[in-house]
Amino acid sequence: MNPELQGRVFERTPGYLVGREKIREFSKAVFSTSPLNFDVEAARAAGYADLVAPPTFSVVVQELTLAQLLSAPDAGIDFSRVVHSDQRFTSTRPIVAGDELTAVLTVSSVKVLAGNALVTAESRIEDTAGEHVVTAVSTLVVRAE
Amino acid sequence: MGIDFSALSVGDVVGEHEFTLSRDSLVRYAGASGDFNPIHYRDDVATSVGLDGVLAHGMLTMGMAVQPIIEWIGDPALIDDYGVRFTRPVLVDPMSGALVQVTAKVGQLDAEAGTARIDIVATAAGATVLGKAQVRVHAPRAADPASADSAAGPGAA
């Protein structure tokens, strides 16, 4: 694992268009029963433009940024040795169907201890107006060989 | 949708749920999330990397564990922050699956700011599987979509 990765900012991901059926599919997968995740009328009655995504849905967009990090040729990360240690979402507003989202990943820290590397990656997710929607932060442990 | 924050006390249980995970749940989550790491559906791969068997995605546990809080609070816009540490894996048996028990309690209250920290305890096979699982929420404000004072919610045209 290359410690010089600390501070690196990756390229903004292409727009991800949040679809209604994707929200329904994801909501079902996380055992949601909230009508706001499934029923457009219920979501509208609650003041939303369309179906609302569950709080951890942004992982779908974050995943695109983590793929950039893991595949960076000079990162030296062996995917099979990566363990997800911490995850956090800090949001300004929920994601709604119809949102088009982009994300920028920043490697906020790399710590190497006894060969194991602890990497904190912060993905800032914005809408087409450039407004902040949610920041997803992952801490990954890359185990020594 | 109104939670009266002034009526809450630290230690109050706001939600509880028992989730039954099967291998089907893991395949469904893999497809929905795009995380196709084979340790979540192939025993041979899981054991070859030194695991006791197929594990649930940590992100699936995280995604489920917040559901009782959403049910309680009603509007997901009231959730500002959600963080967890993955402390122990959830082993999912091919036949019997796994049972994940979730309890959400008020951990901290700031009545003036109208905010609360809800702490989640998630256990499987008698051991906690999430550490520092905390959700920060706020009492309804005029700017929230579900509030009557709000003209337009997020993403409103």
PDB file of C-alpha atoms in Angstrom:
ATOM      1  CA  MET A   1       0.000   0.000   0.000  1.00  0.00           C
ATOM      2  CA  ASN A   2       1.442   3.314  -1.144  1.00  0.00           C
ATOM      3  CA  PRO A   3       1.429   5.889   1.733  1.00  0.00           C
ATOM      4  CA  GLU A   4       1.850   8.731  -0.754  1.00  0.00           C
ATOM      5  CA  LEU A   5      -1.787   8.281  -1.674  1.00  0.00           C
ATOM      6  CA  GLN A   6      -2.729  10.440   1.307  1.00  0.00           C
ATOM      7  CA  GLY A   7      -4.283  13.681   0.109  1.00  0.00           C
ATOM      8  CA  ARG A   8      -4.986  12.456  -3.394  1.00  0.00           C
ATOM      9  CA  VAL A   9      -8.194  13.704  -4.973  1.00  0.00           C
ATOM     10  CA  PHE A  10      -9.674  11.493  -7.682  1.00  0.00           C
ATOM     11  CA  GLU A  11     -11.545  12.561 -10.785  1.00  0.00           C
ATOM     12  CA  ARG A  12     -15.241  13.362 -10.425  1.00  0.00           C
ATOM     13  CA  THR A  13     -17.329  10.318 -11.321  1.00  0.00           C
ATOM     14  CA  PRO A  14     -19.750  10.493 -14.272  1.00  0.00           C
ATOM     15  CA  GLY A  15     -23.360  11.345 -13.333  1.00  0.00           C
ATOM     16  CA  TYR A  16     -25.347   8.544 -11.697  1.00  0.00           C
ATOM     17  CA  LEU A  17     -29.074   8.869 -12.363  1.00  0.00           C
ATOM     18  CA  VAL A  18     -31.073   7.537  -9.415  1.00  0.00           C
ATOM     19  CA  GLY A  19     -33.959   5.436 -10.693  1.00  0.00           C
ATOM     20  CA  ARG A  20     -37.200   4.570  -8.932  1.00  0.00           C
ATOM     21  CA  GLU A  21     -36.790   0.836  -9.472  1.00  0.00           C
ATOM     22  CA  LYS A  22     -33.220   0.955  -8.149  1.00  0.00           C
ATOM     23  CA  ILE A  23     -34.518   2.604  -4.975  1.00  0.00           C
ATOM     24  CA  ARG A  24     -37.209  -0.077  -4.645  1.00  0.00           C
ATOM     25  CA  GLU A  25     -34.668  -2.845  -5.270  1.00  0.00           C
ATOM     26  CA  PHE A  26     -32.183  -1.458  -2.739  1.00  0.00           C
ATOM     27  CA  SER A  27     -34.907  -0.753  -0.162  1.00  0.00           C
ATOM     28  CA  LYS A  28     -36.140  -4.328  -0.367  1.00  0.00           C
ATOM     29  CA  ALA A  29     -32.566  -5.601   0.016  1.00  0.00           C
ATOM     30  CA  VAL A  30     -32.097  -3.681   3.287  1.00  0.00           C
ATOM     31  CA  PHE A  31     -35.476  -4.845   4.661  1.00  0.00           C
ATOM     32  CA  SER A  32     -37.077  -1.408   4.504  1.00  0.00           C
ATOM     33  CA  THR A  33     -40.802  -1.168   5.081  1.00  0.00           C
ATOM     34  CA  SER A  34     -41.019   2.623   4.733  1.00  0.00           C
ATOM     35  CA  PRO A  35     -43.709   3.641   2.222  1.00  0.00           C
ATOM     36  CA  LEU A  36     -41.497   6.593   1.210  1.00  0.00           C
ATOM     37  CA  ASN A  37     -39.101   4.058  -0.353  1.00  0.00           C
ATOM     38  CA  PHE A  38     -41.759   2.242  -2.386  1.00  0.00           C
ATOM     39  CA  ASP A  39     -44.869   4.355  -2.922  1.00  0.00           C
ATOM     40  CA  VAL A  40     -44.537   7.500  -5.057  1.00  0.00           C
ATOM     41  CA  GLU A  41     -47.823   8.920  -3.755  1.00  0.00           C
ATOM     42  CA  ALA A  42     -46.713   8.459  -0.142  1.00  0.00           C
ATOM     43  CA  ALA A  43     -43.389  10.155  -0.912  1.00  0.00           C
ATOM     44  CA  ARG A  44     -45.163  13.090  -2.587  1.00  0.00           C
ATOM     45  CA  ALA A  45     -47.614  13.404   0.271  1.00  0.00           C
ATOM     46  CA  ALA A  46     -44.607  13.677   2.595  1.00  0.00           C
ATOM     47  CA  GLY A  47     -43.205  16.587   0.578  1.00  0.00           C
ATOM     48  CA  TYR A  48     -40.752  14.785  -1.700  1.00  0.00           C
ATOM     49  CA  ALA A  49     -40.621  15.003  -5.482  1.00  0.00           C
ATOM     50  CA  ASP A  50     -40.374  11.217  -5.863  1.00  0.00           C
ATOM     51  CA  LEU A  51     -39.346   8.020  -4.045  1.00  0.00           C
ATOM     52  CA  VAL A  52     -36.841   8.575  -1.239  1.00  0.00           C
ATOM     53  CA  ALA A  53     -33.753   6.340  -0.958  1.00  0.00           C
ATOM     54  CA  PRO A  54     -32.771   4.668   2.355  1.00  0.00           C
ATOM     55  CA  PRO A  55     -29.894   6.289   4.317  1.00  0.00           C
ATOM     56  CA  THR A  56     -27.230   3.838   3.121  1.00  0.00           C
ATOM     57  CA  PHE A  57     -28.214   4.008  -0.576  1.00  0.00           C
ATOM     58  CA  SER A  58     -25.355   6.410  -1.296  1.00  0.00           C
ATOM     59  CA  VAL A  59     -23.024   3.417  -1.037  1.00  0.00           C
ATOM     60  CA  VAL A  60     -24.053   2.660  -4.644  1.00  0.00           C
ATOM     61  CA  VAL A  61     -22.494   5.958  -5.769  1.00  0.00           C
ATOM     62  CA  GLN A  62     -19.611   5.702  -3.310  1.00  0.00           C
ATOM     63  CA  GLU A  63     -18.789   2.269  -4.742  1.00  0.00           C
ATOM     64  CA  LEU A  64     -17.874   3.966  -8.050  1.00  0.00           C
ATOM     65  CA  THR A  65     -15.307   6.128  -6.278  1.00  0.00           C
ATOM     66  CA  LEU A  66     -13.846   3.257  -4.249  1.00  0.00           C
ATOM     67  CA  ALA A  67     -13.349   1.359  -7.510  1.00  0.00           C
ATOM     68  CA  GLN A  68     -11.171   4.278  -8.694  1.00  0.00           C
ATOM     69  CA  LEU A  69      -9.053   4.035  -5.547  1.00  0.00           C
ATOM     70  CA  LEU A  70      -8.701   0.244  -5.575  1.00  0.00           C
ATOM     71  CA  SER A  71      -7.748   0.167  -9.241  1.00  0.00           C
ATOM     72  CA  ALA A  72      -5.278   3.069  -9.144  1.00  0.00           C
ATOM     73  CA  PRO A  73      -2.125   1.505 -10.631  1.00  0.00           C
ATOM     74  CA  ASP A  74       0.193   3.063  -8.048  1.00  0.00           C
ATOM     75  CA  ALA A  75      -2.041   2.364  -5.004  1.00  0.00           C
ATOM     76  CA  GLY A  76      -0.713  -1.135  -4.441  1.00  0.00           C
ATOM     77  CA  ILE A  77      -3.970  -2.355  -2.912  1.00  0.00           C
ATOM     78  CA  ASP A  78      -4.697  -6.082  -3.133  1.00  0.00           C
ATOM     79  CA  PHE A  79      -8.503  -6.216  -3.106  1.00  0.00           C
ATOM     80  CA  SER A  80      -8.619  -9.666  -1.480  1.00  0.00           C
ATOM     81  CA  ARG A  81      -6.823  -8.218   1.565  1.00  0.00           C
ATOM     82  CA  VAL A  82      -9.184  -5.311   2.075  1.00  0.00           C
ATOM     83  CA  VAL A  83     -11.443  -5.330   5.148  1.00  0.00           C
ATOM     84  CA  HIS A  84     -14.136  -2.701   5.674  1.00  0.00           C
ATOM     85  CA  SER A  85     -13.590  -1.293   9.149  1.00  0.00           C
ATOM     86  CA  ASP A  86     -15.805   1.796   9.509  1.00  0.00           C
ATOM     87  CA  GLN A  87     -18.502   3.518   7.507  1.00  0.00           C
ATOM     88  CA  ARG A  88     -20.203   6.850   7.940  1.00  0.00           C
ATOM     89  CA  PHE A  89     -22.729   8.926   6.014  1.00  0.00           C
ATOM     90  CA  THR A  90     -23.241  12.616   6.745  1.00  0.00           C
ATOM     91  CA  SER A  91     -26.115  14.012   4.762  1.00  0.00           C
ATOM     92  CA  THR A  92     -27.615  17.367   3.893  1.00  0.00           C
ATOM     93  CA  ARG A  93     -30.739  15.769   2.448  1.00  0.00           C
ATOM     94  CA  PRO A  94     -32.028  12.333   1.448  1.00  0.00           C
ATOM     95  CA  ILE A  95     -31.460  11.066  -2.097  1.00  0.00           C
ATOM     96  CA  VAL A  96     -34.618  11.128  -4.226  1.00  0.00           C
ATOM     97  CA  ALA A  97     -35.414   9.304  -7.499  1.00  0.00           C
ATOM     98  CA  GLY A  98     -34.478  11.553 -10.404  1.00  0.00           C
ATOM     99  CA  ASP A  99     -31.366  12.917  -8.698  1.00  0.00           C
ATOM    100  CA  GLU A 100     -28.258  12.879 -10.847  1.00  0.00           C
ATOM    101  CA  LEU A 101     -25.269  12.477  -8.586  1.00  0.00           C
ATOM    102  CA  THR A 102     -21.525  12.804  -9.011  1.00  0.00           C
ATOM    103  CA  ALA A 103     -18.854  12.057  -6.436  1.00  0.00           C
ATOM    104  CA  VAL A 104     -15.293  13.072  -5.710  1.00  0.00           C
ATOM    105  CA  LEU A 105     -13.094  10.841  -3.575  1.00  0.00           C
ATOM    106  CA  THR A 106     -10.342  12.248  -1.392  1.00  0.00           C
ATOM    107  CA  VAL A 107      -7.918   9.977   0.440  1.00  0.00           C
ATOM    108  CA  SER A 108      -7.981  11.754   3.766  1.00  0.00           C
ATOM    109  CA  SER A 109      -5.456   9.539   5.517  1.00  0.00           C
ATOM    110  CA  VAL A 110      -3.174   6.552   5.115  1.00  0.00           C
ATOM    111  CA  LYS A 111      -1.576   5.047   8.200  1.00  0.00           C
ATOM    112  CA  VAL A 112       0.744   2.083   8.007  1.00  0.00           C
ATOM    113  CA  LEU A 113       1.171  -0.003  11.167  1.00  0.00           C
ATOM    114  CA  ALA A 114       3.096  -3.271  11.235  1.00  0.00           C
ATOM    115  CA  GLY A 115       2.546  -3.681   7.512  1.00  0.00           C
ATOM    116  CA  ASN A 116      -1.226  -3.183   7.760  1.00  0.00           C
ATOM    117  CA  ALA A 117      -2.513  -0.026   6.141  1.00  0.00           C
ATOM    118  CA  LEU A 118      -5.483   1.947   7.415  1.00  0.00           C
ATOM    119  CA  VAL A 119      -6.984   4.057   4.641  1.00  0.00           C
ATOM    120  CA  THR A 120      -9.720   6.644   5.111  1.00  0.00           C
ATOM    121  CA  ALA A 121     -11.514   7.596   1.917  1.00  0.00           C
ATOM    122  CA  GLU A 122     -14.042  10.401   1.809  1.00  0.00           C
ATOM    123  CA  SER A 123     -16.517  10.600  -1.081  1.00  0.00           C
ATOM    124  CA  ARG A 124     -18.412  13.869  -1.415  1.00  0.00           C
ATOM    125  CA  ILE A 125     -21.619  13.339  -3.355  1.00  0.00           C
ATOM    126  CA  GLU A 126     -23.327  16.311  -5.056  1.00  0.00           C
ATOM    127  CA  ASP A 127     -26.367  16.895  -7.239  1.00  0.00           C
ATOM    128  CA  THR A 128     -26.381  18.589 -10.664  1.00  0.00           C
ATOM    129  CA  ALA A 129     -26.729  22.013  -9.014  1.00  0.00           C
ATOM    130  CA  GLY A 130     -23.416  21.335  -7.252  1.00  0.00           C
ATOM    131  CA  GLU A 131     -25.177  21.175  -3.896  1.00  0.00           C
ATOM    132  CA  HIS A 132     -23.920  18.757  -1.268  1.00  0.00           C
ATOM    133  CA  VAL A 133     -26.172  15.733  -0.758  1.00  0.00           C
ATOM    134  CA  VAL A 134     -24.118  13.337   1.343  1.00  0.00           C
ATOM    135  CA  THR A 135     -20.531  12.535   2.240  1.00  0.00           C
ATOM    136  CA  ALA A 136     -19.668   8.864   2.585  1.00  0.00           C
ATOM    137  CA  VAL A 137     -16.541   8.017   4.551  1.00  0.00           C
ATOM    138  CA  SER A 138     -15.030   4.535   4.555  1.00  0.00           C
ATOM    139  CA  THR A 139     -12.129   3.285   6.583  1.00  0.00           C
ATOM    140  CA  LEU A 140     -10.494   0.262   5.025  1.00  0.00           C
ATOM    141  CA  VAL A 141      -7.825  -1.985   6.436  1.00  0.00           C
ATOM    142  CA  VAL A 142      -5.437  -3.429   3.883  1.00  0.00           C
ATOM    143  CA  ARG A 143      -3.918  -6.436   5.664  1.00  0.00           C
ATOM    144  CA  ALA A 144      -0.249  -7.240   5.382  1.00  0.00           C
ATOM    145  CA  GLU A 145       0.729 -10.252   3.254  1.00  0.00           C
TER     146      GLU A 145
ATOM    147  CA  MET B   1     -45.069  12.813  11.481  1.00  0.00           C
ATOM    148  CA  GLY B   2     -44.081  14.276  14.770  1.00  0.00           C
ATOM    149  CA  ILE B   3     -41.716  12.958  17.377  1.00  0.00           C
ATOM    150  CA  ASP B   4     -41.873  15.052  20.508  1.00  0.00           C
ATOM    151  CA  PHE B   5     -38.199  15.432  21.374  1.00  0.00           C
ATOM    152  CA  SER B   6     -39.018  17.028  24.717  1.00  0.00           C
ATOM    153  CA  ALA B   7     -40.716  13.809  25.792  1.00  0.00           C
ATOM    154  CA  LEU B   8     -37.613  11.680  25.133  1.00  0.00           C
ATOM    155  CA  SER B   9     -35.188  10.499  27.801  1.00  0.00           C
ATOM    156  CA  VAL B  10     -31.738   9.000  27.506  1.00  0.00           C
ATOM    157  CA  GLY B  11     -32.097   5.217  27.526  1.00  0.00           C
ATOM    158  CA  ASP B  12     -35.544   5.143  25.881  1.00  0.00           C
ATOM    159  CA  VAL B  13     -35.873   2.313  23.390  1.00  0.00           C
ATOM    160  CA  VAL B  14     -37.164   3.855  20.147  1.00  0.00           C
ATOM    161  CA  GLY B  15     -37.045   0.763  17.957  1.00  0.00           C
ATOM    162  CA  GLU B  16     -36.430  -2.961  18.025  1.00  0.00           C
ATOM    163  CA  HIS B  17     -36.421  -5.541  15.289  1.00  0.00           C
ATOM    164  CA  GLU B  18     -35.259  -9.068  14.536  1.00  0.00           C
ATOM    165  CA  PHE B  19     -34.041  -9.711  10.998  1.00  0.00           C
ATOM    166  CA  THR B  20     -33.650 -13.170   9.506  1.00  0.00           C
ATOM    167  CA  LEU B  21     -30.906 -13.286   6.907  1.00  0.00           C
ATOM    168  CA  SER B  22     -30.670 -16.118   4.418  1.00  0.00           C
ATOM    169  CA  ARG B  23     -28.228 -16.698   1.583  1.00  0.00           C
ATOM    170  CA  ASP B  24     -30.971 -15.289  -0.658  1.00  0.00           C
ATOM    171  CA  SER B  25     -30.797 -12.012   1.296  1.00  0.00           C
ATOM    172  CA  LEU B  26     -27.075 -11.785   0.556  1.00  0.00           C
ATOM    173  CA  VAL B  27     -27.515 -12.416  -3.168  1.00  0.00           C
ATOM    174  CA  ARG B  28     -30.301  -9.827  -3.249  1.00  0.00           C
ATOM    175  CA  TYR B  29     -28.101  -7.263  -1.476  1.00  0.00           C
ATOM    176  CA  ALA B  30     -25.142  -8.034  -3.762  1.00  0.00           C
ATOM    177  CA  GLY B  31     -27.287  -7.253  -6.798  1.00  0.00           C
ATOM    178  CA  ALA B  32     -28.884  -4.155  -5.296  1.00  0.00           C
ATOM    179  CA  SER B  33     -25.629  -2.640  -4.025  1.00  0.00           C
ATOM    180  CA  GLY B  34     -23.193  -3.808  -6.695  1.00  0.00           C
ATOM    181  CA  ASP B  35     -20.920  -5.476  -4.127  1.00  0.00           C
ATOM    182  CA  PHE B  36     -20.214  -8.871  -5.686  1.00  0.00           C
ATOM    183  CA  ASN B  37     -17.367  -9.940  -3.427  1.00  0.00           C
ATOM    184  CA  PRO B  38     -17.700 -13.774  -3.548  1.00  0.00           C
ATOM    185  CA  ILE B  39     -17.081 -14.143   0.223  1.00  0.00           C
ATOM    186  CA  HIS B  40     -20.745 -13.146   0.494  1.00  0.00           C
ATOM    187  CA  TYR B  41     -22.091 -16.068  -1.524  1.00  0.00           C
ATOM    188  CA  ARG B  42     -19.410 -18.735  -2.099  1.00  0.00           C
ATOM    189  CA  ASP B  43     -18.344 -21.031   0.749  1.00  0.00           C
ATOM    190  CA  ASP B  44     -15.229 -22.213  -1.108  1.00  0.00           C
ATOM    191  CA  VAL B  45     -13.952 -18.663  -1.598  1.00  0.00           C
ATOM    192  CA  ALA B  46     -14.841 -17.665   1.989  1.00  0.00           C
ATOM    193  CA  THR B  47     -12.963 -20.605   3.501  1.00  0.00           C
ATOM    194  CA  SER B  48      -9.995 -20.169   1.127  1.00  0.00           C
ATOM    195  CA  VAL B  49      -9.369 -16.706   2.636  1.00  0.00           C
ATOM    196  CA  GLY B  50      -9.566 -18.062   6.168  1.00  0.00           C
ATOM    197  CA  LEU B  51     -13.184 -17.264   7.057  1.00  0.00           C
ATOM    198  CA  ASP B  52     -15.493 -19.694   8.857  1.00  0.00           C
ATOM    199  CA  GLY B  53     -17.999 -19.390   6.031  1.00  0.00           C
ATOM    200  CA  VAL B  54     -20.057 -16.985   3.978  1.00  0.00           C
ATOM    201  CA  LEU B  55     -20.541 -13.604   5.669  1.00  0.00           C
ATOM    202  CA  ALA B  56     -23.219 -10.953   5.343  1.00  0.00           C
ATOM    203  CA  HIS B  57     -22.060  -7.696   3.747  1.00  0.00           C
ATOM    204  CA  GLY B  58     -21.243  -5.273   6.562  1.00  0.00           C
ATOM    205  CA  MET B  59     -23.164  -2.668   4.576  1.00  0.00           C
ATOM    206  CA  LEU B  60     -26.242  -4.910   4.582  1.00  0.00           C
ATOM    207  CA  THR B  61     -26.131  -5.089   8.384  1.00  0.00           C
ATOM    208  CA  MET B  62     -25.656  -1.319   8.495  1.00  0.00           C
ATOM    209  CA  GLY B  63     -28.548  -0.764   6.089  1.00  0.00           C
ATOM    210  CA  MET B  64     -30.944  -3.004   8.054  1.00  0.00           C
ATOM    211  CA  ALA B  65     -29.928  -1.779  11.484  1.00  0.00           C
ATOM    212  CA  VAL B  66     -31.153   1.768  10.770  1.00  0.00           C
ATOM    213  CA  GLN B  67     -34.619   0.642   9.623  1.00  0.00           C
ATOM    214  CA  PRO B  68     -36.236   0.593  13.097  1.00  0.00           C
ATOM    215  CA  ILE B  69     -35.093   4.217  13.532  1.00  0.00           C
ATOM    216  CA  ILE B  70     -36.670   5.280  10.253  1.00  0.00           C
ATOM    217  CA  GLU B  71     -39.873   3.583  11.267  1.00  0.00           C
ATOM    218  CA  TRP B  72     -39.800   5.556  14.514  1.00  0.00           C
ATOM    219  CA  ILE B  73     -38.843   8.939  13.109  1.00  0.00           C
ATOM    220  CA  GLY B  74     -40.971   8.762   9.951  1.00  0.00           C
ATOM    221  CA  ASP B  75     -39.097  11.224   7.765  1.00  0.00           C
ATOM    222  CA  PRO B  76     -35.581  10.175   6.644  1.00  0.00           C
ATOM    223  CA  ALA B  77     -34.688  13.874   6.209  1.00  0.00           C
ATOM    224  CA  LEU B  78     -34.416  14.049  10.001  1.00  0.00           C
ATOM    225  CA  ILE B  79     -31.331  11.802   9.906  1.00  0.00           C
ATOM    226  CA  ASP B  80     -28.146  13.887   9.681  1.00  0.00           C
ATOM    227  CA  ASP B  81     -25.460  11.329  10.243  1.00  0.00           C
ATOM    228  CA  TYR B  82     -25.086   7.572  10.530  1.00  0.00           C
ATOM    229  CA  GLY B  83     -21.848   5.811  11.364  1.00  0.00           C
ATOM    230  CA  VAL B  84     -20.812   2.297  12.374  1.00  0.00           C
ATOM    231  CA  ARG B  85     -17.737   0.194  13.010  1.00  0.00           C
ATOM    232  CA  PHE B  86     -17.782  -3.363  11.722  1.00  0.00           C
ATOM    233  CA  THR B  87     -16.566  -5.283  14.740  1.00  0.00           C
ATOM    234  CA  ARG B  88     -17.615  -8.887  14.047  1.00  0.00           C
ATOM    235  CA  PRO B  89     -18.781 -10.614  10.889  1.00  0.00           C
ATOM    236  CA  VAL B  90     -22.277 -12.115  10.608  1.00  0.00           C
ATOM    237  CA  LEU B  91     -21.927 -15.740   9.497  1.00  0.00           C
ATOM    238  CA  VAL B  92     -24.850 -16.870   7.353  1.00  0.00           C
ATOM    239  CA  ASP B  93     -25.474 -20.608   7.423  1.00  0.00           C
ATOM    240  CA  PRO B  94     -26.633 -22.058   4.061  1.00  0.00           C
ATOM    241  CA  MET B  95     -29.543 -23.844   5.750  1.00  0.00           C
ATOM    242  CA  SER B  96     -30.522 -21.843   8.805  1.00  0.00           C
ATOM    243  CA  GLY B  97     -29.261 -18.384   7.826  1.00  0.00           C
ATOM    244  CA  ALA B  98     -28.589 -15.902  10.612  1.00  0.00           C
ATOM    245  CA  LEU B  99     -30.647 -13.931  13.068  1.00  0.00           C
ATOM    246  CA  VAL B 100     -29.674 -10.286  13.626  1.00  0.00           C
ATOM    247  CA  GLN B 101     -31.292  -8.505  16.565  1.00  0.00           C
ATOM    248  CA  VAL B 102     -31.378  -4.731  16.565  1.00  0.00           C
ATOM    249  CA  THR B 103     -32.235  -2.382  19.435  1.00  0.00           C
ATOM    250  CA  ALA B 104     -32.136   1.415  19.082  1.00  0.00           C
ATOM    251  CA  LYS B 105     -31.963   3.597  22.187  1.00  0.00           C
ATOM    252  CA  VAL B 106     -31.615   7.294  22.895  1.00  0.00           C
ATOM    253  CA  GLY B 107     -27.919   7.796  23.717  1.00  0.00           C
ATOM    254  CA  GLN B 108     -27.766  11.546  24.063  1.00  0.00           C
ATOM    255  CA  LEU B 109     -30.196  14.474  23.899  1.00  0.00           C
ATOM    256  CA  ASP B 110     -29.830  18.172  23.246  1.00  0.00           C
ATOM    257  CA  ALA B 111     -33.278  19.591  23.866  1.00  0.00           C
ATOM    258  CA  GLU B 112     -32.306  23.154  22.943  1.00  0.00           C
ATOM    259  CA  ALA B 113     -30.759  22.224  19.616  1.00  0.00           C
ATOM    260  CA  GLY B 114     -33.538  19.705  19.024  1.00  0.00           C
ATOM    261  CA  THR B 115     -31.091  16.920  18.280  1.00  0.00           C
ATOM    262  CA  ALA B 116     -30.567  13.415  19.575  1.00  0.00           C
ATOM    263  CA  ARG B 117     -28.055  10.634  19.215  1.00  0.00           C
ATOM    264  CA  ILE B 118     -29.605   7.213  18.814  1.00  0.00           C
ATOM    265  CA  ASP B 119     -27.368   4.254  19.636  1.00  0.00           C
ATOM    266  CA  ILE B 120     -27.855   0.953  17.871  1.00  0.00           C
ATOM    267  CA  VAL B 121     -27.016  -2.404  19.361  1.00  0.00           C
ATOM    268  CA  ALA B 122     -26.919  -5.174  16.765  1.00  0.00           C
ATOM    269  CA  THR B 123     -26.215  -8.760  17.771  1.00  0.00           C
ATOM    270  CA  ALA B 124     -25.921 -12.075  15.954  1.00  0.00           C
ATOM    271  CA  ALA B 125     -25.221 -15.444  17.562  1.00  0.00           C
ATOM    272  CA  GLY B 126     -24.998 -13.737  20.956  1.00  0.00           C
ATOM    273  CA  ALA B 127     -22.252 -11.266  19.998  1.00  0.00           C
ATOM    274  CA  THR B 128     -22.429  -7.613  18.982  1.00  0.00           C
ATOM    275  CA  VAL B 129     -21.594  -7.120  15.324  1.00  0.00           C
ATOM    276  CA  LEU B 130     -21.533  -3.317  15.098  1.00  0.00           C
ATOM    277  CA  GLY B 131     -19.543  -0.952  17.278  1.00  0.00           C
ATOM    278  CA  LYS B 132     -20.156   2.761  17.821  1.00  0.00           C
ATOM    279  CA  ALA B 133     -23.308   2.489  15.733  1.00  0.00           C
ATOM    280  CA  GLN B 134     -24.795   5.940  16.103  1.00  0.00           C
ATOM    281  CA  VAL B 135     -27.444   7.900  14.277  1.00  0.00           C
ATOM    282  CA  ARG B 136     -27.744  11.663  14.710  1.00  0.00           C
ATOM    283  CA  VAL B 137     -31.256  12.981  14.178  1.00  0.00           C
ATOM    284  CA  HIS B 138     -32.978  16.347  14.502  1.00  0.00           C
ATOM    285  CA  ALA B 139     -36.500  17.365  15.431  1.00  0.00           C
ATOM    286  CA  PRO B 140     -38.619  18.484  12.451  1.00  0.00           C
ATOM    287  CA  ARG B 141     -37.670  21.959  11.178  1.00  0.00           C
ATOM    288  CA  ALA B 142     -39.408  24.291   8.752  1.00  0.00           C
ATOM    289  CA  ALA B 143     -36.925  23.350   6.017  1.00  0.00           C
ATOM    290  CA  ASP B 144     -37.697  19.625   6.205  1.00  0.00           C
ATOM    291  CA  PRO B 145     -39.839  18.288   3.378  1.00  0.00           C
ATOM    292  CA  ALA B 146     -42.435  16.747   5.637  1.00  0.00           C
ATOM    293  CA  SER B 147     -42.886  20.004   7.528  1.00  0.00           C
ATOM    294  CA  ALA B 148     -46.057  21.955   6.717  1.00  0.00           C
ATOM    295  CA  ASP B 149     -43.998  25.160   6.404  1.00  0.00           C
ATOM    296  CA  SER B 150     -41.811  23.748   3.692  1.00  0.00           C
ATOM    297  CA  ALA B 151     -42.788  24.906   0.204  1.00  0.00           C
ATOM    298  CA  ALA B 152     -40.783  22.294  -1.676  1.00  0.00           C
ATOM    299  CA  GLY B 153     -38.820  19.262  -0.618  1.00  0.00           C
ATOM    300  CA  PRO B 154     -35.505  17.977  -1.921  1.00  0.00           C
ATOM    301  CA  GLY B 155     -35.531  17.320  -5.601  1.00  0.00           C
ATOM    302  CA  ALA B 156     -38.828  19.184  -5.999  1.00  0.00           C
ATOM    303  CA  ALA B 157     -39.185  20.546  -9.501  1.00  0.00           C
TER     304      ALA B 157
END
